[in-house]
């Protein structure tokens, strides 16, 4: 059975239209998200909830919106942050590196502070048990022949 060319072309056309509509919907969704983020950022700038002065904050919010519209603004995933932490820890001396990696992974770590407050403080408590003191030899009495309980005068 041979298909009619018109039927094939119509099917391809419909498929192409469906693809374009779904692609445009994805772009519209990204644009809506970018605009929503911009409005939130702008509100934070106007309310003084930003760590920047108002002019700088508004300029950064506008630049972020522009980058998002061009598809250049993206959230980094956890692997990028983990890689950056590894690079920072590798710059430390060998003795400090394992503690740094443990601290950056969040294992047994308390995190406080904020970037806007001047920095994030990560505190890890490591308990090292002291080695037992060396065994000491028994003390020899000063007067070996003296009976017990009597003291020299």
PDB file of C-alpha atoms in Angstrom:
ATOM      1  CA  UNK A   1       0.000   0.000   0.000  1.00  0.00           C
ATOM      2  CA  UNK A   2       1.462   3.303  -1.025  1.00  0.00           C
ATOM      3  CA  UNK A   3       0.856   6.361   1.123  1.00  0.00           C
ATOM      4  CA  UNK A   4      -0.333   9.543  -0.417  1.00  0.00           C
ATOM      5  CA  UNK A   5       2.336  12.286  -0.351  1.00  0.00           C
ATOM      6  CA  UNK A   6      -0.144  14.787   1.018  1.00  0.00           C
ATOM      7  CA  UNK A   7      -0.903  12.549   4.007  1.00  0.00           C
ATOM      8  CA  UNK A   8       2.814  12.128   4.760  1.00  0.00           C
ATOM      9  CA  UNK A   9       3.449  15.866   4.490  1.00  0.00           C
ATOM     10  CA  UNK A  10       0.477  16.663   6.723  1.00  0.00           C
ATOM     11  CA  UNK A  11       1.680  14.158   9.342  1.00  0.00           C
ATOM     12  CA  UNK A  12       5.176  15.654   9.272  1.00  0.00           C
ATOM     13  CA  UNK A  13       3.748  19.158   9.480  1.00  0.00           C
ATOM     14  CA  UNK A  14       1.589  18.276  12.462  1.00  0.00           C
ATOM     15  CA  UNK A  15       4.545  16.599  14.205  1.00  0.00           C
ATOM     16  CA  UNK A  16       6.688  19.664  13.578  1.00  0.00           C
ATOM     17  CA  UNK A  17       3.979  21.958  14.944  1.00  0.00           C
ATOM     18  CA  UNK A  18       3.601  19.865  18.098  1.00  0.00           C
ATOM     19  CA  UNK A  19       7.376  19.928  18.610  1.00  0.00           C
ATOM     20  CA  UNK A  20       7.546  23.712  18.111  1.00  0.00           C
ATOM     21  CA  UNK A  21       4.657  24.335  20.485  1.00  0.00           C
ATOM     22  CA  UNK A  22       6.213  22.199  23.228  1.00  0.00           C
ATOM     23  CA  UNK A  23       9.585  23.898  22.690  1.00  0.00           C
ATOM     24  CA  UNK A  24       7.972  27.351  22.863  1.00  0.00           C
ATOM     25  CA  UNK A  25       6.116  26.349  26.025  1.00  0.00           C
ATOM     26  CA  UNK A  26       9.432  25.377  27.615  1.00  0.00           C
ATOM     27  CA  UNK A  27      10.932  28.725  26.642  1.00  0.00           C
ATOM     28  CA  UNK A  28       7.900  30.571  27.974  1.00  0.00           C
ATOM     29  CA  UNK A  29       8.178  28.687  31.253  1.00  0.00           C
ATOM     30  CA  UNK A  30      11.868  29.604  31.557  1.00  0.00           C
ATOM     31  CA  UNK A  31      11.049  33.232  30.738  1.00  0.00           C
ATOM     32  CA  UNK A  32       8.284  33.270  33.362  1.00  0.00           C
ATOM     33  CA  UNK A  33      10.696  31.856  35.948  1.00  0.00           C
ATOM     34  CA  UNK A  34      13.344  34.430  35.019  1.00  0.00           C
ATOM     35  CA  UNK A  35      10.839  37.274  35.281  1.00  0.00           C
ATOM     36  CA  UNK A  36       9.537  35.954  38.602  1.00  0.00           C
ATOM     37  CA  UNK A  37      13.100  35.735  39.971  1.00  0.00           C
ATOM     38  CA  UNK A  38      13.788  39.275  38.743  1.00  0.00           C
ATOM     39  CA  UNK A  39      10.677  40.597  40.485  1.00  0.00           C
ATOM     40  CA  UNK A  40      11.716  38.916  43.743  1.00  0.00           C
ATOM     41  CA  UNK A  41      15.272  40.250  43.431  1.00  0.00           C
ATOM     42  CA  UNK A  42      14.000  43.745  42.642  1.00  0.00           C
ATOM     43  CA  UNK A  43      11.653  43.679  45.638  1.00  0.00           C
ATOM     44  CA  UNK A  44      14.570  42.661  47.866  1.00  0.00           C
ATOM     45  CA  UNK A  45      16.598  45.568  46.472  1.00  0.00           C
ATOM     46  CA  UNK A  46      13.825  48.066  47.078  1.00  0.00           C
ATOM     47  CA  UNK A  47      13.133  46.792  50.615  1.00  0.00           C
ATOM     48  CA  UNK A  48      16.803  46.877  51.594  1.00  0.00           C
ATOM     49  CA  UNK A  49      16.941  43.096  52.139  1.00  0.00           C
ATOM     50  CA  UNK A  50      20.057  42.836  49.989  1.00  0.00           C
ATOM     51  CA  UNK A  51      23.656  43.083  51.132  1.00  0.00           C
ATOM     52  CA  UNK A  52      24.295  45.634  48.356  1.00  0.00           C
ATOM     53  CA  UNK A  53      23.376  49.253  47.908  1.00  0.00           C
ATOM     54  CA  UNK A  54      20.158  49.779  45.933  1.00  0.00           C
ATOM     55  CA  UNK A  55      21.775  50.838  42.629  1.00  0.00           C
ATOM     56  CA  UNK A  56      24.164  47.877  42.558  1.00  0.00           C
ATOM     57  CA  UNK A  57      21.409  45.472  43.569  1.00  0.00           C
ATOM     58  CA  UNK A  58      19.058  46.687  40.809  1.00  0.00           C
ATOM     59  CA  UNK A  59      21.855  46.544  38.231  1.00  0.00           C
ATOM     60  CA  UNK A  60      22.709  42.955  39.241  1.00  0.00           C
ATOM     61  CA  UNK A  61      19.039  41.901  39.179  1.00  0.00           C
ATOM     62  CA  UNK A  62      18.647  43.357  35.671  1.00  0.00           C
ATOM     63  CA  UNK A  63      21.848  41.680  34.481  1.00  0.00           C
ATOM     64  CA  UNK A  64      20.658  38.336  35.870  1.00  0.00           C
ATOM     65  CA  UNK A  65      17.340  38.722  34.027  1.00  0.00           C
ATOM     66  CA  UNK A  66      19.179  39.522  30.796  1.00  0.00           C
ATOM     67  CA  UNK A  67      21.463  36.488  31.199  1.00  0.00           C
ATOM     68  CA  UNK A  68      18.463  34.254  31.965  1.00  0.00           C
ATOM     69  CA  UNK A  69      16.663  35.467  28.826  1.00  0.00           C
ATOM     70  CA  UNK A  70      19.691  34.481  26.765  1.00  0.00           C
ATOM     71  CA  UNK A  71      19.979  31.089  28.468  1.00  0.00           C
ATOM     72  CA  UNK A  72      23.304  31.916  30.096  1.00  0.00           C
ATOM     73  CA  UNK A  73      22.154  31.976  33.713  1.00  0.00           C
ATOM     74  CA  UNK A  74      21.945  28.581  35.334  1.00  0.00           C
ATOM     75  CA  UNK A  75      22.064  27.125  38.797  1.00  0.00           C
ATOM     76  CA  UNK A  76      25.195  25.134  39.476  1.00  0.00           C
ATOM     77  CA  UNK A  77      24.503  21.651  40.636  1.00  0.00           C
ATOM     78  CA  UNK A  78      25.960  20.043  43.730  1.00  0.00           C
ATOM     79  CA  UNK A  79      28.825  18.430  41.803  1.00  0.00           C
ATOM     80  CA  UNK A  80      30.204  21.863  40.861  1.00  0.00           C
ATOM     81  CA  UNK A  81      30.161  22.993  44.498  1.00  0.00           C
ATOM     82  CA  UNK A  82      31.771  19.732  45.589  1.00  0.00           C
ATOM     83  CA  UNK A  83      34.505  20.121  42.972  1.00  0.00           C
ATOM     84  CA  UNK A  84      35.220  23.700  44.114  1.00  0.00           C
ATOM     85  CA  UNK A  85      35.416  22.557  47.743  1.00  0.00           C
ATOM     86  CA  UNK A  86      37.846  19.797  46.758  1.00  0.00           C
ATOM     87  CA  UNK A  87      40.065  22.324  44.958  1.00  0.00           C
ATOM     88  CA  UNK A  88      40.093  24.594  48.033  1.00  0.00           C
ATOM     89  CA  UNK A  89      40.991  21.704  50.324  1.00  0.00           C
ATOM     90  CA  UNK A  90      43.760  20.514  47.992  1.00  0.00           C
ATOM     91  CA  UNK A  91      45.495  23.875  48.460  1.00  0.00           C
ATOM     92  CA  UNK A  92      46.002  23.121  52.170  1.00  0.00           C
ATOM     93  CA  UNK A  93      48.926  21.213  53.701  1.00  0.00           C
ATOM     94  CA  UNK A  94      48.551  17.420  53.707  1.00  0.00           C
ATOM     95  CA  UNK A  95      47.933  17.304  57.470  1.00  0.00           C
ATOM     96  CA  UNK A  96      44.960  19.705  57.236  1.00  0.00           C
ATOM     97  CA  UNK A  97      43.367  18.303  54.076  1.00  0.00           C
ATOM     98  CA  UNK A  98      41.248  15.449  55.587  1.00  0.00           C
ATOM     99  CA  UNK A  99      39.688  17.810  58.145  1.00  0.00           C
ATOM    100  CA  UNK A 100      38.898  20.320  55.393  1.00  0.00           C
ATOM    101  CA  UNK A 101      37.224  17.681  53.238  1.00  0.00           C
ATOM    102  CA  UNK A 102      35.196  16.479  56.219  1.00  0.00           C
ATOM    103  CA  UNK A 103      34.189  20.050  57.084  1.00  0.00           C
ATOM    104  CA  UNK A 104      33.154  20.879  53.512  1.00  0.00           C
ATOM    105  CA  UNK A 105      31.130  17.659  53.190  1.00  0.00           C
ATOM    106  CA  UNK A 106      29.118  18.690  56.250  1.00  0.00           C
ATOM    107  CA  UNK A 107      30.010  15.584  58.243  1.00  0.00           C
ATOM    108  CA  UNK A 108      29.847  16.405  61.985  1.00  0.00           C
ATOM    109  CA  UNK A 109      29.881  20.108  61.042  1.00  0.00           C
ATOM    110  CA  UNK A 110      27.936  23.081  62.358  1.00  0.00           C
ATOM    111  CA  UNK A 111      27.343  25.859  59.815  1.00  0.00           C
ATOM    112  CA  UNK A 112      26.535  29.417  60.862  1.00  0.00           C
ATOM    113  CA  UNK A 113      26.627  32.881  59.380  1.00  0.00           C
ATOM    114  CA  UNK A 114      25.777  34.095  55.907  1.00  0.00           C
ATOM    115  CA  UNK A 115      27.476  35.532  52.885  1.00  0.00           C
ATOM    116  CA  UNK A 116      25.680  38.837  53.408  1.00  0.00           C
ATOM    117  CA  UNK A 117      26.817  38.832  57.038  1.00  0.00           C
ATOM    118  CA  UNK A 118      30.456  38.535  56.050  1.00  0.00           C
ATOM    119  CA  UNK A 119      30.981  34.821  55.697  1.00  0.00           C
ATOM    120  CA  UNK A 120      29.880  31.306  56.417  1.00  0.00           C
ATOM    121  CA  UNK A 121      31.587  29.623  59.360  1.00  0.00           C
ATOM    122  CA  UNK A 122      31.898  25.842  59.281  1.00  0.00           C
ATOM    123  CA  UNK A 123      32.940  24.330  62.591  1.00  0.00           C
ATOM    124  CA  UNK A 124      33.895  20.703  63.033  1.00  0.00           C
ATOM    125  CA  UNK A 125      34.901  19.278  66.386  1.00  0.00           C
ATOM    126  CA  UNK A 126      37.469  16.512  66.232  1.00  0.00           C
ATOM    127  CA  UNK A 127      38.194  14.635  69.443  1.00  0.00           C
ATOM    128  CA  UNK A 128      41.681  13.202  69.793  1.00  0.00           C
ATOM    129  CA  UNK A 129      42.209  10.837  72.706  1.00  0.00           C
ATOM    130  CA  UNK A 130      45.541  11.468  74.395  1.00  0.00           C
ATOM    131  CA  UNK A 131      47.879   8.492  74.518  1.00  0.00           C
ATOM    132  CA  UNK A 132      48.284   6.946  77.972  1.00  0.00           C
ATOM    133  CA  UNK A 133      51.229   8.294  79.948  1.00  0.00           C
ATOM    134  CA  UNK A 134      54.344   6.144  79.880  1.00  0.00           C
ATOM    135  CA  UNK A 135      54.673   3.657  82.706  1.00  0.00           C
ATOM    136  CA  UNK A 136      56.888   4.902  85.513  1.00  0.00           C
ATOM    137  CA  UNK A 137      59.207   2.799  87.613  1.00  0.00           C
ATOM    138  CA  UNK A 138      58.205   2.416  91.278  1.00  0.00           C
ATOM    139  CA  UNK A 139      59.822   4.980  93.525  1.00  0.00           C
ATOM    140  CA  UNK A 140      62.569   3.600  95.726  1.00  0.00           C
ATOM    141  CA  UNK A 141      62.291   4.645  99.381  1.00  0.00           C
ATOM    142  CA  UNK A 142      64.935   7.097 100.549  1.00  0.00           C
ATOM    143  CA  UNK A 143      65.722   4.980 103.612  1.00  0.00           C
ATOM    144  CA  UNK A 144      65.344   1.350 102.628  1.00  0.00           C
ATOM    145  CA  UNK A 145      66.003  -0.094 106.115  1.00  0.00           C
ATOM    146  CA  UNK A 146      63.571   2.127 107.993  1.00  0.00           C
ATOM    147  CA  UNK A 147      60.539   0.361 109.475  1.00  0.00           C
ATOM    148  CA  UNK A 148      57.144   1.360 108.129  1.00  0.00           C
ATOM    149  CA  UNK A 149      55.375   4.170 109.967  1.00  0.00           C
ATOM    150  CA  UNK A 150      58.501   5.810 111.391  1.00  0.00           C
ATOM    151  CA  UNK A 151      59.774   9.049 109.938  1.00  0.00           C
ATOM    152  CA  UNK A 152      63.272  10.500 110.132  1.00  0.00           C
ATOM    153  CA  UNK A 153      63.835  13.266 112.705  1.00  0.00           C
TER     154      UNK A 153
END
